[in-house]
Amino acid sequence: MLAAKLAHDGKLGKITEVHAHTLSPGTTHDWLPAQPEPPRDVIDWDLWLGPVPWRPYNETYVRGGWHGHFDFHGGGILEWGTHTVDLCQWGNQSDDTTPVEYWATYNANGEKTSRVEARYANDVKLVMRTDGWLGLGTCPIRYVGEEGWVETGDSGRMEVSSDALRRELRFFGTPGTDPTNHVREFLDCVKSRREPSSHADVAAMAHIACHCAKIVWDLSPARKSASEESLVLEFDPVKEEFIGTGSDVNAANRLRSRAMRSPWRI
């Protein structure tokens, strides 16, 4: 991606922030009204539920309405953020790690927003936000440096902050997201036995960062005023656990996994 190359080649100056498009992190613990279960050979409801807590059948779940329910869904940060946070990690050259601090954000009235921010060990800030994008396609990201910024999405279009950066854009009209490129690289890697660009460990680190963001958002309380301090959770990317003391840290570490309904186990 040319945007990442601009960041890596120093054309933006020292990188200070990387921005990932996400959807709302919120989920609900509500259950939909019970409906009669269909025959098992139509839908095996127990198998469909898998390891999550049992709940009555409702056809809305199996038609895509499982979105937004805590037992099934990690909110928009986990669902959508995994498509964009990995690009931010790439731009920050931090594919093998995650941010080390996470916090939710609040508006001027003290209300929690859908935006979560984090900090890498190199002091670059990761911003996971839903709005304020330039409309360059889905899955937009932005790299911000001391000397400028670049934003792009899966349309292949790019916007930059200055004419000097615009002169660096050698290619225009790129096709954007093309799944055939992913398939071609995968087949080439099968033949050569080399790792693909976004291999399992790269994907895992992006997912872990999104999980951490969801956890801190869930644990961050409503505030009485905008002047109150945000909950900041520290994270150890090597041990893959939250560090520090206190009930919030303990709660965050418990949320790294969930109890599984018998007989499911790992």
mmCIF file of N, CA and C in Angstrom, residues 95-197:
data_model
loop_
_atom_site.group_PDB
_atom_site.id
_atom_site.type_symbol
_atom_site.label_atom_id
_atom_site.label_comp_id
_atom_site.label_asym_id
_atom_site.label_seq_id
_atom_site.Cartn_x
_atom_site.Cartn_y
_atom_site.Cartn_z
ATOM 1 N N ASP A 95 3.722 -4.888 13.660
ATOM 2 C CA ASP A 95 2.951 -6.100 13.391
ATOM 3 C C ASP A 95 3.101 -7.155 14.478
ATOM 4 N N ASP A 96 4.222 -7.120 15.207
ATOM 5 C CA ASP A 96 4.515 -8.183 16.165
ATOM 6 C C ASP A 96 4.164 -7.791 17.598
ATOM 7 N N THR A 97 3.398 -6.728 17.770
ATOM 8 C CA THR A 97 3.066 -6.295 19.125
ATOM 9 C C THR A 97 1.677 -5.651 19.120
ATOM 10 N N THR A 98 1.335 -5.015 20.221
ATOM 11 C CA THR A 98 0.064 -4.296 20.346
ATOM 12 C C THR A 98 0.328 -3.017 21.137
ATOM 13 N N PRO A 99 -0.653 -2.112 21.208
ATOM 14 C CA PRO A 99 -0.494 -0.993 22.136
ATOM 15 C C PRO A 99 -0.334 -1.470 23.576
ATOM 16 N N VAL A 100 0.223 -0.606 24.413
ATOM 17 C CA VAL A 100 0.477 -0.972 25.810
ATOM 18 C C VAL A 100 -0.453 -0.239 26.783
ATOM 19 N N GLU A 101 -1.252 0.700 26.277
ATOM 20 C CA GLU A 101 -2.249 1.392 27.097
ATOM 21 C C GLU A 101 -3.513 1.612 26.272
ATOM 22 N N TYR A 102 -4.680 1.536 26.942
ATOM 23 C CA TYR A 102 -5.975 1.715 26.268
ATOM 24 C C TYR A 102 -6.893 2.545 27.154
ATOM 25 N N TRP A 103 -7.736 3.388 26.517
ATOM 26 C CA TRP A 103 -8.728 4.142 27.288
ATOM 27 C C TRP A 103 -9.894 4.530 26.370
ATOM 28 N N ALA A 104 -11.083 4.621 26.964
ATOM 29 C CA ALA A 104 -12.260 5.118 26.251
ATOM 30 C C ALA A 104 -12.239 6.638 26.257
ATOM 31 N N THR A 105 -13.066 7.248 25.419
ATOM 32 C CA THR A 105 -13.127 8.709 25.361
ATOM 33 C C THR A 105 -14.547 9.178 25.676
ATOM 34 N N TYR A 106 -14.653 10.451 26.046
ATOM 35 C CA TYR A 106 -15.927 11.037 26.467
ATOM 36 C C TYR A 106 -16.154 12.353 25.746
ATOM 37 N N ASN A 107 -17.426 12.706 25.553
ATOM 38 C CA ASN A 107 -17.719 14.003 24.947
ATOM 39 C C ASN A 107 -17.762 15.092 26.013
ATOM 40 N N ALA A 108 -18.104 16.313 25.604
ATOM 41 C CA ALA A 108 -18.066 17.444 26.522
ATOM 42 C C ALA A 108 -19.074 17.310 27.656
ATOM 43 N N ASN A 109 -20.104 16.492 27.462
ATOM 44 C CA ASN A 109 -21.107 16.277 28.508
ATOM 45 C C ASN A 109 -20.746 15.128 29.457
ATOM 46 N N GLY A 110 -19.566 14.535 29.231
ATOM 47 C CA GLY A 110 -19.154 13.417 30.068
ATOM 48 C C GLY A 110 -19.708 12.094 29.619
ATOM 49 N N GLU A 111 -20.344 12.040 28.436
ATOM 50 C CA GLU A 111 -20.907 10.791 27.932
ATOM 51 C C GLU A 111 -19.844 10.009 27.165
ATOM 52 N N LYS A 112 -19.820 8.701 27.362
ATOM 53 C CA LYS A 112 -18.841 7.856 26.687
ATOM 54 C C LYS A 112 -19.143 7.809 25.191
ATOM 55 N N THR A 113 -18.121 8.001 24.364
ATOM 56 C CA THR A 113 -18.299 7.950 22.915
ATOM 57 C C THR A 113 -17.929 6.559 22.404
ATOM 58 N N SER A 114 -18.047 6.368 21.103
ATOM 59 C CA SER A 114 -17.677 5.094 20.490
ATOM 60 C C SER A 114 -16.190 5.042 20.148
ATOM 61 N N ARG A 115 -15.464 6.081 20.472
ATOM 62 C CA ARG A 115 -14.035 6.182 20.136
ATOM 63 C C ARG A 115 -13.188 5.624 21.275
ATOM 64 N N VAL A 116 -12.228 4.773 20.930
ATOM 65 C CA VAL A 116 -11.260 4.237 21.891
ATOM 66 C C VAL A 116 -9.864 4.591 21.389
ATOM 67 N N GLU A 117 -8.993 4.986 22.310
ATOM 68 C CA GLU A 117 -7.630 5.335 21.949
ATOM 69 C C GLU A 117 -6.651 4.437 22.701
ATOM 70 N N ALA A 118 -5.458 4.327 22.148
ATOM 71 C CA ALA A 118 -4.437 3.468 22.741
ATOM 72 C C ALA A 118 -3.063 4.055 22.435
ATOM 73 N N ARG A 119 -2.069 3.573 23.157
ATOM 74 C CA ARG A 119 -0.698 4.068 22.958
ATOM 75 C C ARG A 119 0.250 2.893 22.833
ATOM 76 N N TYR A 120 1.106 2.954 21.798
ATOM 77 C CA TYR A 120 2.148 1.943 21.624
ATOM 78 C C TYR A 120 3.366 2.291 22.481
ATOM 79 N N ALA A 121 4.253 1.340 22.640
ATOM 80 C CA ALA A 121 5.465 1.574 23.423
ATOM 81 C C ALA A 121 6.331 2.665 22.810
ATOM 82 N N ASN A 122 6.200 2.883 21.490
ATOM 83 C CA ASN A 122 6.983 3.951 20.846
ATOM 84 C C ASN A 122 6.269 5.299 20.895
ATOM 85 N N ASP A 123 5.184 5.392 21.698
ATOM 86 C CA ASP A 123 4.406 6.618 21.929
ATOM 87 C C ASP A 123 3.492 7.008 20.774
ATOM 88 N N VAL A 124 3.411 6.203 19.737
ATOM 89 C CA VAL A 124 2.430 6.457 18.679
ATOM 90 C C VAL A 124 1.038 6.135 19.224
ATOM 91 N N LYS A 125 0.080 7.011 18.927
ATOM 92 C CA LYS A 125 -1.291 6.802 19.392
ATOM 93 C C LYS A 125 -2.102 6.066 18.328
ATOM 94 N N LEU A 126 -2.863 5.062 18.751
ATOM 95 C CA LEU A 126 -3.827 4.380 17.890
ATOM 96 C C LEU A 126 -5.204 4.927 18.225
ATOM 97 N N VAL A 127 -5.893 5.450 17.227
ATOM 98 C CA VAL A 127 -7.231 6.012 17.401
ATOM 99 C C VAL A 127 -8.228 5.137 16.650
ATOM 100 N N MET A 128 -9.180 4.545 17.369
ATOM 101 C CA MET A 128 -10.223 3.724 16.759
ATOM 102 C C MET A 128 -11.518 4.526 16.800
ATOM 103 N N ARG A 129 -12.008 4.975 15.636
ATOM 104 C CA ARG A 129 -13.146 5.896 15.606
ATOM 105 C C ARG A 129 -14.127 5.535 14.499
ATOM 106 N N THR A 130 -15.366 5.986 14.692
ATOM 107 C CA THR A 130 -16.425 5.666 13.741
ATOM 108 C C THR A 130 -16.645 6.760 12.716
ATOM 109 N N ASP A 131 -16.321 8.003 13.052
ATOM 110 C CA ASP A 131 -16.702 9.119 12.194
ATOM 111 C C ASP A 131 -15.518 10.009 11.851
ATOM 112 N N GLY A 132 -15.806 11.041 11.038
ATOM 113 C CA GLY A 132 -14.774 11.996 10.658
ATOM 114 C C GLY A 132 -13.936 11.566 9.472
ATOM 115 N N TRP A 133 -14.397 10.569 8.703
ATOM 116 C CA TRP A 133 -13.623 10.058 7.579
ATOM 117 C C TRP A 133 -13.967 10.816 6.292
ATOM 118 N N LEU A 134 -13.104 10.684 5.283
ATOM 119 C CA LEU A 134 -13.232 11.469 4.063
ATOM 120 C C LEU A 134 -14.041 10.770 2.969
ATOM 121 N N GLY A 135 -14.559 9.586 3.242
ATOM 122 C CA GLY A 135 -15.377 8.902 2.245
ATOM 123 C C GLY A 135 -14.580 8.271 1.124
ATOM 124 N N LEU A 136 -13.436 7.666 1.460
ATOM 125 C CA LEU A 136 -12.569 7.051 0.450
ATOM 126 C C LEU A 136 -12.795 5.555 0.333
ATOM 127 N N GLY A 137 -13.969 5.097 0.750
ATOM 128 C CA GLY A 137 -14.274 3.678 0.701
ATOM 129 C C GLY A 137 -14.451 3.130 2.096
ATOM 130 N N THR A 138 -14.790 1.853 2.174
ATOM 131 C CA THR A 138 -14.898 1.225 3.484
ATOM 132 C C THR A 138 -13.495 0.902 4.003
ATOM 133 N N CYS A 139 -13.424 0.567 5.274
ATOM 134 C CA CYS A 139 -12.140 0.237 5.917
ATOM 135 C C CYS A 139 -11.091 1.345 5.764
ATOM 136 N N PRO A 140 -11.464 2.619 5.979
ATOM 137 C CA PRO A 140 -10.456 3.677 5.867
ATOM 138 C C PRO A 140 -9.486 3.670 7.050
ATOM 139 N N ILE A 141 -8.297 4.150 6.769
ATOM 140 C CA ILE A 141 -7.270 4.351 7.801
ATOM 141 C C ILE A 141 -6.566 5.665 7.518
ATOM 142 N N ARG A 142 -5.929 6.212 8.523
ATOM 143 C CA ARG A 142 -5.157 7.449 8.355
ATOM 144 C C ARG A 142 -3.856 7.327 9.128
ATOM 145 N N TYR A 143 -2.743 7.718 8.491
ATOM 146 C CA TYR A 143 -1.455 7.815 9.156
ATOM 147 C C TYR A 143 -1.126 9.304 9.324
ATOM 148 N N VAL A 144 -0.765 9.698 10.533
ATOM 149 C CA VAL A 144 -0.461 11.102 10.831
ATOM 150 C C VAL A 144 0.978 11.205 11.329
ATOM 151 N N GLY A 145 1.721 12.101 10.715
ATOM 152 C CA GLY A 145 3.090 12.346 11.140
ATOM 153 C C GLY A 145 3.311 13.805 11.457
ATOM 154 N N GLU A 146 4.497 14.132 11.913
ATOM 155 C CA GLU A 146 4.812 15.517 12.266
ATOM 156 C C GLU A 146 4.838 16.431 11.051
ATOM 157 N N GLU A 147 4.918 15.845 9.846
ATOM 158 C CA GLU A 147 5.010 16.665 8.640
ATOM 159 C C GLU A 147 3.837 16.458 7.687
ATOM 160 N N GLY A 148 2.821 15.727 8.110
ATOM 161 C CA GLY A 148 1.663 15.560 7.242
ATOM 162 C C GLY A 148 0.918 14.267 7.512
ATOM 163 N N TRP A 149 -0.154 14.050 6.745
ATOM 164 C CA TRP A 149 -0.964 12.854 6.923
ATOM 165 C C TRP A 149 -1.417 12.312 5.570
ATOM 166 N N VAL A 150 -1.783 11.035 5.577
ATOM 167 C CA VAL A 150 -2.372 10.393 4.417
ATOM 168 C C VAL A 150 -3.561 9.572 4.895
ATOM 169 N N GLU A 151 -4.657 9.611 4.130
ATOM 170 C CA GLU A 151 -5.829 8.796 4.434
ATOM 171 C C GLU A 151 -6.219 8.023 3.179
ATOM 172 N N THR A 152 -6.630 6.777 3.359
ATOM 173 C CA THR A 152 -7.053 5.956 2.233
ATOM 174 C C THR A 152 -8.103 4.961 2.687
ATOM 175 N N GLY A 153 -8.775 4.365 1.721
ATOM 176 C CA GLY A 153 -9.761 3.318 1.996
ATOM 177 C C GLY A 153 -9.662 2.267 0.923
ATOM 178 N N ASP A 154 -10.616 1.321 0.910
ATOM 179 C CA ASP A 154 -10.485 0.227 -0.043
ATOM 180 C C ASP A 154 -10.930 0.590 -1.455
ATOM 181 N N SER A 155 -11.227 1.864 -1.704
ATOM 182 C CA SER A 155 -11.514 2.302 -3.070
ATOM 183 C C SER A 155 -10.229 2.477 -3.877
ATOM 184 N N GLY A 156 -9.096 2.542 -3.180
ATOM 185 C CA GLY A 156 -7.831 2.821 -3.839
ATOM 186 C C GLY A 156 -7.502 4.296 -3.908
ATOM 187 N N ARG A 157 -8.479 5.169 -3.538
ATOM 188 C CA ARG A 157 -8.220 6.607 -3.567
ATOM 189 C C ARG A 157 -7.482 7.034 -2.302
ATOM 190 N N MET A 158 -6.734 8.121 -2.428
ATOM 191 C CA MET A 158 -5.967 8.639 -1.303
ATOM 192 C C MET A 158 -6.093 10.144 -1.210
ATOM 193 N N GLU A 159 -6.072 10.659 0.005
ATOM 194 C CA GLU A 159 -5.983 12.091 0.235
ATOM 195 C C GLU A 159 -4.782 12.343 1.130
ATOM 196 N N VAL A 160 -4.081 13.422 0.845
ATOM 197 C CA VAL A 160 -2.903 13.784 1.637
ATOM 198 C C VAL A 160 -3.028 15.233 2.074
ATOM 199 N N SER A 161 -2.163 15.652 2.971
ATOM 200 C CA SER A 161 -2.307 16.949 3.625
ATOM 201 C C SER A 161 -1.605 18.089 2.907
ATOM 202 N N SER A 162 -0.814 17.798 1.882
ATOM 203 C CA SER A 162 -0.053 18.885 1.248
ATOM 204 C C SER A 162 0.253 18.549 -0.204
ATOM 205 N N ASP A 163 0.583 19.578 -0.976
ATOM 206 C CA ASP A 163 0.984 19.386 -2.363
ATOM 207 C C ASP A 163 2.276 18.585 -2.455
ATOM 208 N N ALA A 164 3.174 18.784 -1.493
ATOM 209 C CA ALA A 164 4.437 18.044 -1.502
ATOM 210 C C ALA A 164 4.174 16.547 -1.415
ATOM 211 N N LEU A 165 3.235 16.158 -0.549
ATOM 212 C CA LEU A 165 2.896 14.733 -0.451
ATOM 213 C C LEU A 165 2.156 14.263 -1.691
ATOM 214 N N ARG A 166 1.344 15.139 -2.275
ATOM 215 C CA ARG A 166 0.585 14.764 -3.473
ATOM 216 C C ARG A 166 1.549 14.415 -4.609
ATOM 217 N N ARG A 167 2.685 15.056 -4.664
ATOM 218 C CA ARG A 167 3.666 14.752 -5.709
ATOM 219 C C ARG A 167 4.305 13.382 -5.512
ATOM 220 N N GLU A 168 4.190 12.858 -4.279
ATOM 221 C CA GLU A 168 4.738 11.530 -4.005
ATOM 222 C C GLU A 168 3.818 10.413 -4.523
ATOM 223 N N LEU A 169 2.585 10.765 -4.819
ATOM 224 C CA LEU A 169 1.632 9.749 -5.256
ATOM 225 C C LEU A 169 1.871 9.462 -6.741
ATOM 226 N N ARG A 170 2.556 8.377 -7.004
ATOM 227 C CA ARG A 170 2.935 8.054 -8.374
ATOM 228 C C ARG A 170 1.822 7.336 -9.131
ATOM 229 N N PHE A 171 0.930 6.713 -8.399
ATOM 230 C CA PHE A 171 -0.078 5.882 -9.037
ATOM 231 C C PHE A 171 -1.469 6.361 -8.639
ATOM 232 N N PHE A 172 -2.338 6.482 -9.570
ATOM 233 C CA PHE A 172 -3.716 6.890 -9.311
ATOM 234 C C PHE A 172 -4.646 5.862 -9.943
ATOM 235 N N GLY A 173 -5.884 5.811 -9.449
ATOM 236 C CA GLY A 173 -6.842 4.883 -10.022
ATOM 237 C C GLY A 173 -6.547 3.434 -9.704
ATOM 238 N N THR A 174 -5.854 3.167 -8.595
ATOM 239 C CA THR A 174 -5.586 1.786 -8.212
ATOM 240 C C THR A 174 -6.895 1.086 -7.880
ATOM 241 N N PRO A 175 -6.971 -0.226 -8.077
ATOM 242 C CA PRO A 175 -8.257 -0.922 -7.968
ATOM 243 C C PRO A 175 -8.789 -1.063 -6.561
ATOM 244 N N GLY A 176 -8.002 -0.754 -5.562
ATOM 245 C CA GLY A 176 -8.479 -0.930 -4.191
ATOM 246 C C GLY A 176 -8.466 -2.396 -3.809
ATOM 247 N N THR A 177 -9.433 -2.802 -2.984
ATOM 248 C CA THR A 177 -9.471 -4.175 -2.513
ATOM 249 C C THR A 177 -9.795 -5.124 -3.655
ATOM 250 N N ASP A 178 -8.940 -6.100 -3.865
ATOM 251 C CA ASP A 178 -9.160 -7.114 -4.893
ATOM 252 C C ASP A 178 -8.825 -8.457 -4.277
ATOM 253 N N PRO A 179 -9.838 -9.290 -3.969
ATOM 254 C CA PRO A 179 -9.559 -10.556 -3.286
ATOM 255 C C PRO A 179 -8.674 -11.502 -4.072
ATOM 256 N N THR A 180 -8.601 -11.325 -5.396
ATOM 257 C CA THR A 180 -7.746 -12.225 -6.172
ATOM 258 C C THR A 180 -6.281 -12.056 -5.794
ATOM 259 N N ASN A 181 -5.904 -10.846 -5.359
ATOM 260 C CA ASN A 181 -4.516 -10.631 -4.930
ATOM 261 C C ASN A 181 -4.197 -11.468 -3.696
ATOM 262 N N HIS A 182 -5.158 -11.557 -2.752
ATOM 263 C CA HIS A 182 -4.949 -12.358 -1.552
ATOM 264 C C HIS A 182 -4.819 -13.840 -1.908
ATOM 265 N N VAL A 183 -5.668 -14.297 -2.796
ATOM 266 C CA VAL A 183 -5.636 -15.709 -3.202
ATOM 267 C C VAL A 183 -4.320 -16.025 -3.894
ATOM 268 N N ARG A 184 -3.872 -15.128 -4.777
ATOM 269 C CA ARG A 184 -2.626 -15.348 -5.501
ATOM 270 C C ARG A 184 -1.445 -15.441 -4.536
ATOM 271 N N GLU A 185 -1.390 -14.528 -3.544
ATOM 272 C CA GLU A 185 -0.285 -14.572 -2.597
ATOM 273 C C GLU A 185 -0.332 -15.842 -1.756
ATOM 274 N N PHE A 186 -1.549 -16.256 -1.353
ATOM 275 C CA PHE A 186 -1.666 -17.477 -0.568
ATOM 276 C C PHE A 186 -1.130 -18.678 -1.347
ATOM 277 N N LEU A 187 -1.495 -18.799 -2.626
ATOM 278 C CA LEU A 187 -1.028 -19.924 -3.433
ATOM 279 C C LEU A 187 0.485 -19.863 -3.637
ATOM 280 N N ASP A 188 1.005 -18.647 -3.834
ATOM 281 C CA ASP A 188 2.457 -18.497 -3.974
ATOM 282 C C ASP A 188 3.175 -18.926 -2.697
ATOM 283 N N CYS A 189 2.578 -18.606 -1.542
ATOM 284 C CA CYS A 189 3.198 -18.969 -0.264
ATOM 285 C C CYS A 189 3.122 -20.475 -0.020
ATOM 286 N N VAL A 190 2.060 -21.111 -0.469
ATOM 287 C CA VAL A 190 1.978 -22.572 -0.367
ATOM 288 C C VAL A 190 3.127 -23.212 -1.143
ATOM 289 N N LYS A 191 3.404 -22.661 -2.307
ATOM 290 C CA LYS A 191 4.475 -23.218 -3.139
ATOM 291 C C LYS A 191 5.857 -22.934 -2.557
ATOM 292 N N SER A 192 6.048 -21.701 -2.066
ATOM 293 C CA SER A 192 7.382 -21.289 -1.615
ATOM 294 C C SER A 192 7.644 -21.575 -0.144
ATOM 295 N N ARG A 193 6.567 -21.833 0.634
ATOM 296 C CA ARG A 193 6.630 -22.068 2.083
ATOM 297 C C ARG A 193 7.035 -20.808 2.867
ATOM 298 N N ARG A 194 6.938 -19.652 2.244
ATOM 299 C CA ARG A 194 7.194 -18.415 2.979
ATOM 300 C C ARG A 194 5.892 -17.936 3.623
ATOM 301 N N GLU A 195 6.022 -17.020 4.597
ATOM 302 C CA GLU A 195 4.855 -16.468 5.267
ATOM 303 C C GLU A 195 4.179 -15.437 4.363
ATOM 304 N N PRO A 196 2.857 -15.390 4.326
ATOM 305 C CA PRO A 196 2.183 -14.322 3.582
ATOM 306 C C PRO A 196 2.350 -12.983 4.285
ATOM 307 N N SER A 197 1.980 -11.918 3.618
ATOM 308 C CA SER A 197 2.147 -10.573 4.185
ATOM 309 C C SER A 197 1.409 -10.429 5.503
#
